[in-house]
Amino acid sequence: MMKMQIGVLACLVALSAIEFGLASANTVPAFLWSPHLQRDNGEVDEAVNYQVMSAKDLVGSVFTQGGWSNFLCSEKKVEQAVDVALVFIGRELLSSDVSSKRNSDPALVNTLNNLFTASNFSLAFPYIAAPEEERMESLLLSGLKEACPHNVGVSNIVFSDSCFVEDGTIQKLSDLQSFKDHLLARRETRKEGETDLVVLCSEGSESISESGQSHSERESISELVSSVEQSGSKYAALYVSDPYWYTSYKTLQRFLAESATGNSTVGVSTTCDELCKFKSSLLEGILVGIVFLLILISGLCCMAGIDTPTRFETPQDS
């Protein structure tokens, strides 16, 4: 009996290790924090959800467990309302970068860790399956409409130009300084009890180097949070990484742009030369040969399956 229990425990540990390895390789982290939200008794509220969940479930948890529906929905306004709801959508951080000491951006991880641990309310989601068919910003807008079916209580919604949203009525800002100026202007015009939604999408290090901008994800988060704190506004923030869709989208976008302008990347040819034509013809011949070979084998098998008599009896004379 003891051996059986030990065997079952070993299997469970092995399955947990396999599941953890798969999750850390194909998932992204998300962090939710606020220095101004807290429990009724004033205690610090910290929690970590280790479940592997989809990006849509994450958005739902932000509005329910994170309490964002309490200040973003007009019918659920509470006393602990915040002035600004900040959303940072990164493009580079993976779940393995948070758990491993050798991560791609240690400065970003340290910044998020400091903001997370210094807040009165914090909620972490280490393993989020990155969306493949829909971008995170689109899921955020659809989740807001689902959480607030009667009336959305957001007085002002602002996205960065790097965010992909189909709603043409949403205001978009170009750079970080525009966000700072917008937050300063909204501080003067925002009415008491109103909440603004500000979404900043990172363009990734590749796009930053091409455009000449020097703001990394860490710098953008630090400067925007500092700007909100200096203005005296209450805020709640969400950071989530969405690198997979961004990588494939930027690659396709760059290829289409190069095809349209006729300026292809150096060393990359879009035409088919003689070697390319030879390889394509050879591949086509191999595929056709495989088809005919399958037909020949099928015919031989059918002929071998025909059972005919080897000799015929002579008819008897009547």
PDB file of C-alpha atoms in Angstrom:
ATOM      1  CA  MET A   1       0.000   0.000   0.000  1.00  0.00           C
ATOM      2  CA  MET A   2       2.843   2.371   0.900  1.00  0.00           C
ATOM      3  CA  LYS A   3       4.605   1.678  -2.411  1.00  0.00           C
ATOM      4  CA  MET A   4       1.406   2.454  -4.310  1.00  0.00           C
ATOM      5  CA  GLN A   5       0.994   5.814  -2.531  1.00  0.00           C
ATOM      6  CA  ILE A   6       4.610   6.715  -3.238  1.00  0.00           C
ATOM      7  CA  GLY A   7       4.134   5.821  -6.912  1.00  0.00           C
ATOM      8  CA  VAL A   8       0.983   7.942  -7.205  1.00  0.00           C
ATOM      9  CA  LEU A   9       2.750  10.871  -5.531  1.00  0.00           C
ATOM     10  CA  ALA A  10       5.691  10.555  -7.913  1.00  0.00           C
ATOM     11  CA  CYS A  11       3.336  10.577 -10.906  1.00  0.00           C
ATOM     12  CA  LEU A  12       1.585  13.698  -9.608  1.00  0.00           C
ATOM     13  CA  VAL A  13       4.895  15.472  -9.103  1.00  0.00           C
ATOM     14  CA  ALA A  14       6.022  14.507 -12.604  1.00  0.00           C
ATOM     15  CA  LEU A  15       2.774  15.727 -14.158  1.00  0.00           C
ATOM     16  CA  SER A  16       3.006  18.993 -12.224  1.00  0.00           C
ATOM     17  CA  ALA A  17       6.564  19.507 -13.438  1.00  0.00           C
ATOM     18  CA  ILE A  18       5.545  18.847 -17.039  1.00  0.00           C
ATOM     19  CA  GLU A  19       2.587  21.203 -16.764  1.00  0.00           C
ATOM     20  CA  PHE A  20       4.765  23.892 -15.192  1.00  0.00           C
ATOM     21  CA  GLY A  21       7.364  23.543 -17.925  1.00  0.00           C
ATOM     22  CA  LEU A  22       4.795  23.845 -20.691  1.00  0.00           C
ATOM     23  CA  ALA A  23       3.136  26.786 -18.985  1.00  0.00           C
ATOM     24  CA  SER A  24       6.347  28.715 -18.430  1.00  0.00           C
ATOM     25  CA  ALA A  25       7.404  28.175 -22.066  1.00  0.00           C
ATOM     26  CA  ASN A  26       4.142  29.326 -23.683  1.00  0.00           C
ATOM     27  CA  THR A  27       2.686  31.824 -21.221  1.00  0.00           C
ATOM     28  CA  VAL A  28       3.123  35.459 -20.241  1.00  0.00           C
ATOM     29  CA  PRO A  29       2.775  37.215 -16.871  1.00  0.00           C
ATOM     30  CA  ALA A  30       0.287  39.855 -15.726  1.00  0.00           C
ATOM     31  CA  PHE A  31       0.454  42.141 -12.683  1.00  0.00           C
ATOM     32  CA  LEU A  32      -2.333  44.183 -11.135  1.00  0.00           C
ATOM     33  CA  TRP A  33      -1.603  46.711  -8.402  1.00  0.00           C
ATOM     34  CA  SER A  34      -2.851  49.904  -6.777  1.00  0.00           C
ATOM     35  CA  PRO A  35      -1.517  51.961  -3.854  1.00  0.00           C
ATOM     36  CA  HIS A  36      -4.995  53.407  -3.249  1.00  0.00           C
ATOM     37  CA  LEU A  37      -7.228  50.312  -3.146  1.00  0.00           C
ATOM     38  CA  GLN A  38      -7.355  48.273   0.048  1.00  0.00           C
ATOM     39  CA  ARG A  39      -9.634  46.188   2.214  1.00  0.00           C
ATOM     40  CA  ASP A  40     -12.179  47.728   4.553  1.00  0.00           C
ATOM     41  CA  ASN A  41      -9.995  46.864   7.578  1.00  0.00           C
ATOM     42  CA  GLY A  42      -7.007  48.654   6.040  1.00  0.00           C
ATOM     43  CA  GLU A  43      -4.876  45.505   5.618  1.00  0.00           C
ATOM     44  CA  VAL A  44      -2.620  45.017   2.616  1.00  0.00           C
ATOM     45  CA  ASP A  45      -4.188  42.675   0.065  1.00  0.00           C
ATOM     46  CA  GLU A  46      -1.695  40.540  -1.887  1.00  0.00           C
ATOM     47  CA  ALA A  47      -2.485  37.417  -3.900  1.00  0.00           C
ATOM     48  CA  VAL A  48      -0.955  35.263  -6.633  1.00  0.00           C
ATOM     49  CA  ASN A  49      -3.058  33.142  -8.964  1.00  0.00           C
ATOM     50  CA  TYR A  50      -0.919  30.245 -10.244  1.00  0.00           C
ATOM     51  CA  GLN A  51      -3.595  28.836 -12.553  1.00  0.00           C
ATOM     52  CA  VAL A  52      -2.957  28.811 -16.288  1.00  0.00           C
ATOM     53  CA  MET A  53      -5.765  30.919 -17.753  1.00  0.00           C
ATOM     54  CA  SER A  54      -6.626  32.454 -21.086  1.00  0.00           C
ATOM     55  CA  ALA A  55      -6.272  36.141 -21.831  1.00  0.00           C
ATOM     56  CA  LYS A  56     -10.054  36.510 -21.859  1.00  0.00           C
ATOM     57  CA  ASP A  57     -10.293  34.985 -18.380  1.00  0.00           C
ATOM     58  CA  LEU A  58      -7.566  37.371 -17.229  1.00  0.00           C
ATOM     59  CA  VAL A  59      -9.618  40.365 -18.356  1.00  0.00           C
ATOM     60  CA  GLY A  60     -12.616  38.958 -16.505  1.00  0.00           C
ATOM     61  CA  SER A  61     -10.533  38.491 -13.344  1.00  0.00           C
ATOM     62  CA  VAL A  62      -9.300  42.083 -13.561  1.00  0.00           C
ATOM     63  CA  PHE A  63     -12.881  43.360 -13.475  1.00  0.00           C
ATOM     64  CA  THR A  64     -14.066  40.907 -10.787  1.00  0.00           C
ATOM     65  CA  GLN A  65     -11.153  39.995  -8.492  1.00  0.00           C
ATOM     66  CA  GLY A  66      -9.295  43.219  -9.228  1.00  0.00           C
ATOM     67  CA  GLY A  67     -12.431  45.256  -8.611  1.00  0.00           C
ATOM     68  CA  TRP A  68     -12.123  47.365 -11.766  1.00  0.00           C
ATOM     69  CA  SER A  69     -15.839  47.052 -12.439  1.00  0.00           C
ATOM     70  CA  ASN A  70     -16.434  49.003  -9.217  1.00  0.00           C
ATOM     71  CA  PHE A  71     -14.996  52.198 -10.689  1.00  0.00           C
ATOM     72  CA  LEU A  72     -15.306  51.608 -14.460  1.00  0.00           C
ATOM     73  CA  CYS A  73     -19.029  50.798 -14.431  1.00  0.00           C
ATOM     74  CA  SER A  74     -21.400  53.653 -13.670  1.00  0.00           C
ATOM     75  CA  GLU A  75     -23.890  51.407 -11.817  1.00  0.00           C
ATOM     76  CA  LYS A  76     -21.179  50.028  -9.472  1.00  0.00           C
ATOM     77  CA  LYS A  77     -19.446  53.200  -8.286  1.00  0.00           C
ATOM     78  CA  VAL A  78     -17.911  52.833  -4.813  1.00  0.00           C
ATOM     79  CA  GLU A  79     -16.160  55.136  -2.387  1.00  0.00           C
ATOM     80  CA  GLN A  80     -12.679  53.733  -3.226  1.00  0.00           C
ATOM     81  CA  ALA A  81     -12.886  54.934  -6.821  1.00  0.00           C
ATOM     82  CA  VAL A  82      -9.629  55.771  -8.610  1.00  0.00           C
ATOM     83  CA  ASP A  83      -9.037  58.661 -10.975  1.00  0.00           C
ATOM     84  CA  VAL A  84      -6.990  56.786 -13.573  1.00  0.00           C
ATOM     85  CA  ALA A  85      -6.916  53.136 -14.658  1.00  0.00           C
ATOM     86  CA  LEU A  86      -3.527  52.509 -16.306  1.00  0.00           C
ATOM     87  CA  VAL A  87      -2.946  49.553 -18.638  1.00  0.00           C
ATOM     88  CA  PHE A  88       0.536  48.699 -19.917  1.00  0.00           C
ATOM     89  CA  ILE A  89       0.686  46.096 -22.704  1.00  0.00           C
ATOM     90  CA  GLY A  90       4.253  44.865 -23.136  1.00  0.00           C
ATOM     91  CA  ARG A  91       5.753  42.916 -26.014  1.00  0.00           C
ATOM     92  CA  GLU A  92       8.788  41.114 -24.630  1.00  0.00           C
ATOM     93  CA  LEU A  93       8.278  39.641 -21.139  1.00  0.00           C
ATOM     94  CA  LEU A  94       7.539  35.908 -20.727  1.00  0.00           C
ATOM     95  CA  SER A  95       6.617  33.879 -17.661  1.00  0.00           C
ATOM     96  CA  SER A  96      10.069  32.313 -17.665  1.00  0.00           C
ATOM     97  CA  ASP A  97      11.634  35.783 -17.412  1.00  0.00           C
ATOM     98  CA  VAL A  98       9.894  36.374 -14.084  1.00  0.00           C
ATOM     99  CA  SER A  99      10.784  33.054 -12.473  1.00  0.00           C
ATOM    100  CA  SER A 100      14.341  32.834 -13.827  1.00  0.00           C
ATOM    101  CA  LYS A 101      17.265  34.980 -12.756  1.00  0.00           C
ATOM    102  CA  ARG A 102      18.474  35.106 -16.358  1.00  0.00           C
ATOM    103  CA  ASN A 103      15.659  37.102 -17.937  1.00  0.00           C
ATOM    104  CA  SER A 104      15.559  39.246 -21.045  1.00  0.00           C
ATOM    105  CA  ASP A 105      14.956  42.520 -19.186  1.00  0.00           C
ATOM    106  CA  PRO A 106      15.942  42.430 -15.493  1.00  0.00           C
ATOM    107  CA  ALA A 107      15.342  46.186 -15.084  1.00  0.00           C
ATOM    108  CA  LEU A 108      11.712  45.798 -16.175  1.00  0.00           C
ATOM    109  CA  VAL A 109      11.186  42.838 -13.827  1.00  0.00           C
ATOM    110  CA  ASN A 110      12.664  44.782 -10.893  1.00  0.00           C
ATOM    111  CA  THR A 111      10.484  47.809 -11.640  1.00  0.00           C
ATOM    112  CA  LEU A 112       7.321  45.720 -11.750  1.00  0.00           C
ATOM    113  CA  ASN A 113       8.365  43.912  -8.583  1.00  0.00           C
ATOM    114  CA  ASN A 114       8.903  47.201  -6.719  1.00  0.00           C
ATOM    115  CA  LEU A 115       5.554  48.618  -7.819  1.00  0.00           C
ATOM    116  CA  PHE A 116       3.821  45.345  -7.005  1.00  0.00           C
ATOM    117  CA  THR A 117       5.239  44.902  -3.507  1.00  0.00           C
ATOM    118  CA  ALA A 118       4.882  48.572  -2.510  1.00  0.00           C
ATOM    119  CA  SER A 119       1.138  48.704  -3.235  1.00  0.00           C
ATOM    120  CA  ASN A 120      -1.719  48.199  -0.801  1.00  0.00           C
ATOM    121  CA  PHE A 121      -3.530  45.988  -3.317  1.00  0.00           C
ATOM    122  CA  SER A 122      -1.683  43.616  -5.658  1.00  0.00           C
ATOM    123  CA  LEU A 123      -2.688  40.590  -7.688  1.00  0.00           C
ATOM    124  CA  ALA A 124      -0.325  38.541  -9.872  1.00  0.00           C
ATOM    125  CA  PHE A 125      -1.109  36.112 -12.702  1.00  0.00           C
ATOM    126  CA  PRO A 126       2.200  34.404 -13.642  1.00  0.00           C
ATOM    127  CA  TYR A 127       0.802  32.097 -16.331  1.00  0.00           C
ATOM    128  CA  ILE A 128      -1.461  33.665 -18.950  1.00  0.00           C
ATOM    129  CA  ALA A 129      -1.882  31.987 -22.330  1.00  0.00           C
ATOM    130  CA  ALA A 130      -1.040  34.733 -24.804  1.00  0.00           C
ATOM    131  CA  PRO A 131      -3.895  35.490 -27.219  1.00  0.00           C
ATOM    132  CA  GLU A 132      -3.361  34.248 -30.766  1.00  0.00           C
ATOM    133  CA  GLU A 133      -6.487  35.378 -32.643  1.00  0.00           C
ATOM    134  CA  GLU A 134      -7.279  38.667 -30.880  1.00  0.00           C
ATOM    135  CA  ARG A 135      -5.048  41.325 -29.405  1.00  0.00           C
ATOM    136  CA  MET A 136      -5.021  42.148 -25.718  1.00  0.00           C
ATOM    137  CA  GLU A 137      -6.322  45.687 -26.197  1.00  0.00           C
ATOM    138  CA  SER A 138      -9.346  44.386 -28.109  1.00  0.00           C
ATOM    139  CA  LEU A 139     -10.035  41.841 -25.360  1.00  0.00           C
ATOM    140  CA  LEU A 140      -9.834  44.658 -22.815  1.00  0.00           C
ATOM    141  CA  LEU A 141     -12.487  46.724 -24.603  1.00  0.00           C
ATOM    142  CA  SER A 142     -14.805  43.744 -25.085  1.00  0.00           C
ATOM    143  CA  GLY A 143     -14.314  42.767 -21.429  1.00  0.00           C
ATOM    144  CA  LEU A 144     -15.219  46.304 -20.366  1.00  0.00           C
ATOM    145  CA  LYS A 145     -18.484  46.109 -22.295  1.00  0.00           C
ATOM    146  CA  GLU A 146     -19.293  42.708 -20.798  1.00  0.00           C
ATOM    147  CA  ALA A 147     -18.508  43.855 -17.258  1.00  0.00           C
ATOM    148  CA  CYS A 148     -20.598  47.006 -17.702  1.00  0.00           C
ATOM    149  CA  PRO A 149     -23.618  45.822 -19.729  1.00  0.00           C
ATOM    150  CA  HIS A 150     -25.833  48.779 -18.809  1.00  0.00           C
ATOM    151  CA  ASN A 151     -23.492  51.744 -18.902  1.00  0.00           C
ATOM    152  CA  VAL A 152     -19.728  52.158 -19.004  1.00  0.00           C
ATOM    153  CA  GLY A 153     -18.659  54.630 -16.345  1.00  0.00           C
ATOM    154  CA  VAL A 154     -15.373  55.635 -17.978  1.00  0.00           C
ATOM    155  CA  SER A 155     -15.364  59.349 -18.677  1.00  0.00           C
ATOM    156  CA  ASN A 156     -12.344  59.326 -20.987  1.00  0.00           C
ATOM    157  CA  ILE A 157     -10.579  56.498 -22.873  1.00  0.00           C
ATOM    158  CA  VAL A 158      -7.142  57.017 -24.414  1.00  0.00           C
ATOM    159  CA  PHE A 159      -4.967  54.544 -26.346  1.00  0.00           C
ATOM    160  CA  SER A 160      -1.503  54.893 -27.806  1.00  0.00           C
ATOM    161  CA  ASP A 161      -0.988  54.816 -31.575  1.00  0.00           C
ATOM    162  CA  SER A 162       0.778  51.458 -31.292  1.00  0.00           C
ATOM    163  CA  CYS A 163      -2.435  49.856 -29.969  1.00  0.00           C
ATOM    164  CA  PHE A 164      -4.682  48.163 -32.530  1.00  0.00           C
ATOM    165  CA  VAL A 165      -8.345  49.045 -31.896  1.00  0.00           C
ATOM    166  CA  GLU A 166     -11.127  49.131 -34.461  1.00  0.00           C
ATOM    167  CA  ASP A 167     -13.203  51.756 -32.640  1.00  0.00           C
ATOM    168  CA  GLY A 168     -12.553  55.000 -34.492  1.00  0.00           C
ATOM    169  CA  THR A 169     -14.090  57.146 -31.741  1.00  0.00           C
ATOM    170  CA  ILE A 170     -11.299  56.346 -29.250  1.00  0.00           C
ATOM    171  CA  GLN A 171      -8.686  59.051 -28.804  1.00  0.00           C
ATOM    172  CA  LYS A 172      -5.105  58.061 -29.609  1.00  0.00           C
ATOM    173  CA  LEU A 173      -1.847  59.655 -28.495  1.00  0.00           C
ATOM    174  CA  SER A 174       1.499  59.380 -30.250  1.00  0.00           C
ATOM    175  CA  ASP A 175       4.217  59.418 -27.582  1.00  0.00           C
ATOM    176  CA  LEU A 176       4.883  59.357 -23.859  1.00  0.00           C
ATOM    177  CA  GLN A 177       4.971  63.127 -23.521  1.00  0.00           C
ATOM    178  CA  SER A 178       1.478  63.295 -25.016  1.00  0.00           C
ATOM    179  CA  PHE A 179       0.271  60.947 -22.269  1.00  0.00           C
ATOM    180  CA  LYS A 180       1.840  63.153 -19.610  1.00  0.00           C
ATOM    181  CA  ASP A 181       0.216  66.269 -21.045  1.00  0.00           C
ATOM    182  CA  HIS A 182      -3.113  64.486 -21.284  1.00  0.00           C
ATOM    183  CA  LEU A 183      -3.000  63.329 -17.661  1.00  0.00           C
ATOM    184  CA  LEU A 184      -2.122  66.845 -16.518  1.00  0.00           C
ATOM    185  CA  ALA A 185      -4.980  68.340 -18.528  1.00  0.00           C
ATOM    186  CA  ARG A 186      -7.469  65.743 -17.287  1.00  0.00           C
ATOM    187  CA  ARG A 187      -6.494  66.484 -13.692  1.00  0.00           C
ATOM    188  CA  GLU A 188      -7.890  69.990 -14.152  1.00  0.00           C
ATOM    189  CA  THR A 189     -11.054  69.008 -16.045  1.00  0.00           C
ATOM    190  CA  ARG A 190     -11.943  65.649 -14.461  1.00  0.00           C
ATOM    191  CA  LYS A 191     -15.002  65.746 -12.213  1.00  0.00           C
ATOM    192  CA  GLU A 192     -15.058  64.068  -8.834  1.00  0.00           C
ATOM    193  CA  GLY A 193     -15.870  60.357  -9.064  1.00  0.00           C
ATOM    194  CA  GLU A 194     -14.903  60.054 -12.741  1.00  0.00           C
ATOM    195  CA  THR A 195     -12.331  57.504 -13.906  1.00  0.00           C
ATOM    196  CA  ASP A 196     -10.145  57.680 -17.013  1.00  0.00           C
ATOM    197  CA  LEU A 197      -8.862  54.601 -18.862  1.00  0.00           C
ATOM    198  CA  VAL A 198      -5.339  55.011 -20.260  1.00  0.00           C
ATOM    199  CA  VAL A 199      -3.827  52.190 -22.338  1.00  0.00           C
ATOM    200  CA  LEU A 200      -0.191  52.270 -23.436  1.00  0.00           C
ATOM    201  CA  CYS A 201       1.010  49.593 -25.871  1.00  0.00           C
ATOM    202  CA  SER A 202       4.730  49.041 -26.208  1.00  0.00           C
ATOM    203  CA  GLU A 203       6.181  48.905 -29.695  1.00  0.00           C
ATOM    204  CA  GLY A 204       8.973  46.509 -28.721  1.00  0.00           C
ATOM    205  CA  SER A 205      12.702  47.056 -28.803  1.00  0.00           C
ATOM    206  CA  GLU A 206      12.840  46.412 -32.551  1.00  0.00           C
ATOM    207  CA  SER A 207      10.467  49.244 -33.372  1.00  0.00           C
ATOM    208  CA  ILE A 208      12.079  51.526 -30.813  1.00  0.00           C
ATOM    209  CA  SER A 209      15.450  51.233 -32.510  1.00  0.00           C
ATOM    210  CA  GLU A 210      13.935  51.897 -35.944  1.00  0.00           C
ATOM    211  CA  SER A 211      11.999  54.980 -34.872  1.00  0.00           C
ATOM    212  CA  GLY A 212      14.863  56.403 -32.824  1.00  0.00           C
ATOM    213  CA  GLN A 213      12.907  56.548 -29.571  1.00  0.00           C
ATOM    214  CA  SER A 214      14.824  55.863 -26.370  1.00  0.00           C
ATOM    215  CA  HIS A 215      11.924  54.877 -24.082  1.00  0.00           C
ATOM    216  CA  SER A 216      11.965  51.243 -23.070  1.00  0.00           C
ATOM    217  CA  GLU A 217       9.060  49.469 -21.396  1.00  0.00           C
ATOM    218  CA  ARG A 218      10.578  50.063 -17.971  1.00  0.00           C
ATOM    219  CA  GLU A 219      11.089  53.772 -18.620  1.00  0.00           C
ATOM    220  CA  SER A 220       7.584  54.209 -19.998  1.00  0.00           C
ATOM    221  CA  ILE A 221       6.009  52.523 -16.978  1.00  0.00           C
ATOM    222  CA  SER A 222       8.161  54.400 -14.460  1.00  0.00           C
ATOM    223  CA  GLU A 223       7.648  57.823 -16.038  1.00  0.00           C
ATOM    224  CA  LEU A 224       3.903  57.413 -16.517  1.00  0.00           C
ATOM    225  CA  VAL A 225       3.344  56.137 -12.973  1.00  0.00           C
ATOM    226  CA  SER A 226       5.513  58.959 -11.592  1.00  0.00           C
ATOM    227  CA  SER A 227       3.533  61.492 -13.606  1.00  0.00           C
ATOM    228  CA  VAL A 228       0.251  60.206 -12.168  1.00  0.00           C
ATOM    229  CA  GLU A 229       1.613  60.160  -8.618  1.00  0.00           C
ATOM    230  CA  GLN A 230       3.008  63.689  -8.908  1.00  0.00           C
ATOM    231  CA  SER A 231      -0.362  64.980 -10.109  1.00  0.00           C
ATOM    232  CA  GLY A 232      -1.971  63.607  -6.950  1.00  0.00           C
ATOM    233  CA  SER A 233      -4.388  61.348  -8.844  1.00  0.00           C
ATOM    234  CA  LYS A 234      -5.407  57.953  -7.492  1.00  0.00           C
ATOM    235  CA  TYR A 235      -4.674  55.100  -9.868  1.00  0.00           C
ATOM    236  CA  ALA A 236      -4.853  51.355 -10.436  1.00  0.00           C
ATOM    237  CA  ALA A 237      -2.488  49.727 -12.924  1.00  0.00           C
ATOM    238  CA  LEU A 238      -2.352  46.548 -14.981  1.00  0.00           C
ATOM    239  CA  TYR A 239       0.685  45.193 -16.803  1.00  0.00           C
ATOM    240  CA  VAL A 240       0.303  42.282 -19.220  1.00  0.00           C
ATOM    241  CA  SER A 241       2.642  40.997 -21.892  1.00  0.00           C
ATOM    242  CA  ASP A 242       1.457  40.136 -25.407  1.00  0.00           C
ATOM    243  CA  PRO A 243       4.550  39.285 -27.495  1.00  0.00           C
ATOM    244  CA  TYR A 244       3.371  36.517 -29.847  1.00  0.00           C
ATOM    245  CA  TRP A 245       0.745  38.336 -31.883  1.00  0.00           C
ATOM    246  CA  TYR A 246       2.932  41.420 -32.022  1.00  0.00           C
ATOM    247  CA  THR A 247       5.900  39.542 -33.511  1.00  0.00           C
ATOM    248  CA  SER A 248       3.925  37.919 -36.338  1.00  0.00           C
ATOM    249  CA  TYR A 249       1.972  41.133 -37.001  1.00  0.00           C
ATOM    250  CA  LYS A 250       5.096  43.313 -37.279  1.00  0.00           C
ATOM    251  CA  THR A 251       6.802  40.788 -39.562  1.00  0.00           C
ATOM    252  CA  LEU A 252       3.806  40.717 -41.900  1.00  0.00           C
ATOM    253  CA  GLN A 253       3.427  44.495 -41.736  1.00  0.00           C
ATOM    254  CA  ARG A 254       7.080  45.041 -42.636  1.00  0.00           C
ATOM    255  CA  PHE A 255       6.887  42.569 -45.541  1.00  0.00           C
ATOM    256  CA  LEU A 256       3.783  44.260 -46.967  1.00  0.00           C
ATOM    257  CA  ALA A 257       5.362  47.687 -46.598  1.00  0.00           C
ATOM    258  CA  GLU A 258       8.529  46.583 -48.381  1.00  0.00           C
ATOM    259  CA  SER A 259       6.503  44.952 -51.168  1.00  0.00           C
ATOM    260  CA  ALA A 260       4.441  48.105 -51.651  1.00  0.00           C
ATOM    261  CA  THR A 261       7.434  50.467 -51.804  1.00  0.00           C
ATOM    262  CA  GLY A 262       9.674  48.079 -53.700  1.00  0.00           C
ATOM    263  CA  ASN A 263      12.440  48.415 -51.086  1.00  0.00           C
ATOM    264  CA  SER A 264      13.151  44.875 -49.977  1.00  0.00           C
ATOM    265  CA  THR A 265      15.439  44.073 -47.084  1.00  0.00           C
ATOM    266  CA  VAL A 266      19.110  43.810 -47.946  1.00  0.00           C
ATOM    267  CA  GLY A 267      20.089  40.244 -48.701  1.00  0.00           C
ATOM    268  CA  VAL A 268      16.488  39.050 -48.966  1.00  0.00           C
ATOM    269  CA  SER A 269      15.162  38.359 -52.478  1.00  0.00           C
ATOM    270  CA  THR A 270      11.464  38.113 -53.267  1.00  0.00           C
ATOM    271  CA  THR A 271      12.009  36.770 -56.826  1.00  0.00           C
ATOM    272  CA  CYS A 272      12.500  33.153 -57.885  1.00  0.00           C
ATOM    273  CA  ASP A 273      15.850  32.603 -59.601  1.00  0.00           C
ATOM    274  CA  GLU A 274      17.029  29.578 -61.603  1.00  0.00           C
ATOM    275  CA  LEU A 275      17.882  27.580 -58.474  1.00  0.00           C
ATOM    276  CA  CYS A 276      14.481  28.377 -57.015  1.00  0.00           C
ATOM    277  CA  LYS A 277      12.744  27.246 -60.209  1.00  0.00           C
ATOM    278  CA  PHE A 278      14.777  24.018 -60.263  1.00  0.00           C
ATOM    279  CA  LYS A 279      13.862  23.232 -56.655  1.00  0.00           C
ATOM    280  CA  SER A 280      10.195  23.971 -57.248  1.00  0.00           C
ATOM    281  CA  SER A 281      10.124  21.775 -60.369  1.00  0.00           C
ATOM    282  CA  LEU A 282      11.923  18.980 -58.535  1.00  0.00           C
ATOM    283  CA  LEU A 283       9.485  19.190 -55.629  1.00  0.00           C
ATOM    284  CA  GLU A 284       6.543  19.194 -58.013  1.00  0.00           C
ATOM    285  CA  GLY A 285       7.913  16.100 -59.799  1.00  0.00           C
ATOM    286  CA  ILE A 286       8.427  14.279 -56.492  1.00  0.00           C
ATOM    287  CA  LEU A 287       4.841  15.001 -55.394  1.00  0.00           C
ATOM    288  CA  VAL A 288       3.426  13.812 -58.730  1.00  0.00           C
ATOM    289  CA  GLY A 289       5.615  10.693 -58.589  1.00  0.00           C
ATOM    290  CA  ILE A 290       4.371   9.880 -55.093  1.00  0.00           C
ATOM    291  CA  VAL A 291       0.766  10.154 -56.300  1.00  0.00           C
ATOM    292  CA  PHE A 292       1.375   7.793 -59.241  1.00  0.00           C
ATOM    293  CA  LEU A 293       3.270   5.383 -56.988  1.00  0.00           C
ATOM    294  CA  LEU A 294       0.315   5.238 -54.607  1.00  0.00           C
ATOM    295  CA  ILE A 295      -2.018   4.557 -57.552  1.00  0.00           C
ATOM    296  CA  LEU A 296       0.270   1.759 -58.811  1.00  0.00           C
ATOM    297  CA  ILE A 297       0.491   0.123 -55.383  1.00  0.00           C
ATOM    298  CA  SER A 298      -3.286   0.327 -54.953  1.00  0.00           C
ATOM    299  CA  GLY A 299      -3.816  -1.313 -58.378  1.00  0.00           C
ATOM    300  CA  LEU A 300      -1.390  -4.143 -57.647  1.00  0.00           C
ATOM    301  CA  CYS A 301      -3.062  -4.793 -54.290  1.00  0.00           C
ATOM    302  CA  CYS A 302      -6.480  -4.949 -55.961  1.00  0.00           C
ATOM    303  CA  MET A 303      -5.235  -7.341 -58.642  1.00  0.00           C
ATOM    304  CA  ALA A 304      -3.601  -9.562 -56.022  1.00  0.00           C
ATOM    305  CA  GLY A 305      -6.877  -9.727 -54.154  1.00  0.00           C
ATOM    306  CA  ILE A 306      -8.789 -11.156 -57.133  1.00  0.00           C
ATOM    307  CA  ASP A 307      -9.417 -14.880 -56.445  1.00  0.00           C
ATOM    308  CA  THR A 308      -9.944 -16.759 -59.757  1.00  0.00           C
ATOM    309  CA  PRO A 309      -9.868 -20.561 -60.287  1.00  0.00           C
ATOM    310  CA  THR A 310      -6.586 -21.937 -61.625  1.00  0.00           C
ATOM    311  CA  ARG A 311      -8.330 -24.554 -63.823  1.00  0.00           C
ATOM    312  CA  PHE A 312     -11.778 -25.223 -65.159  1.00  0.00           C
ATOM    313  CA  GLU A 313     -13.510 -28.607 -65.206  1.00  0.00           C
ATOM    314  CA  THR A 314     -14.355 -30.051 -68.570  1.00  0.00           C
ATOM    315  CA  PRO A 315     -18.088 -30.266 -69.255  1.00  0.00           C
ATOM    316  CA  GLN A 316     -19.574 -33.754 -69.020  1.00  0.00           C
ATOM    317  CA  ASP A 317     -21.209 -35.174 -72.115  1.00  0.00           C
ATOM    318  CA  SER A 318     -24.957 -35.550 -71.669  1.00  0.00           C
TER     319      SER A 318
END
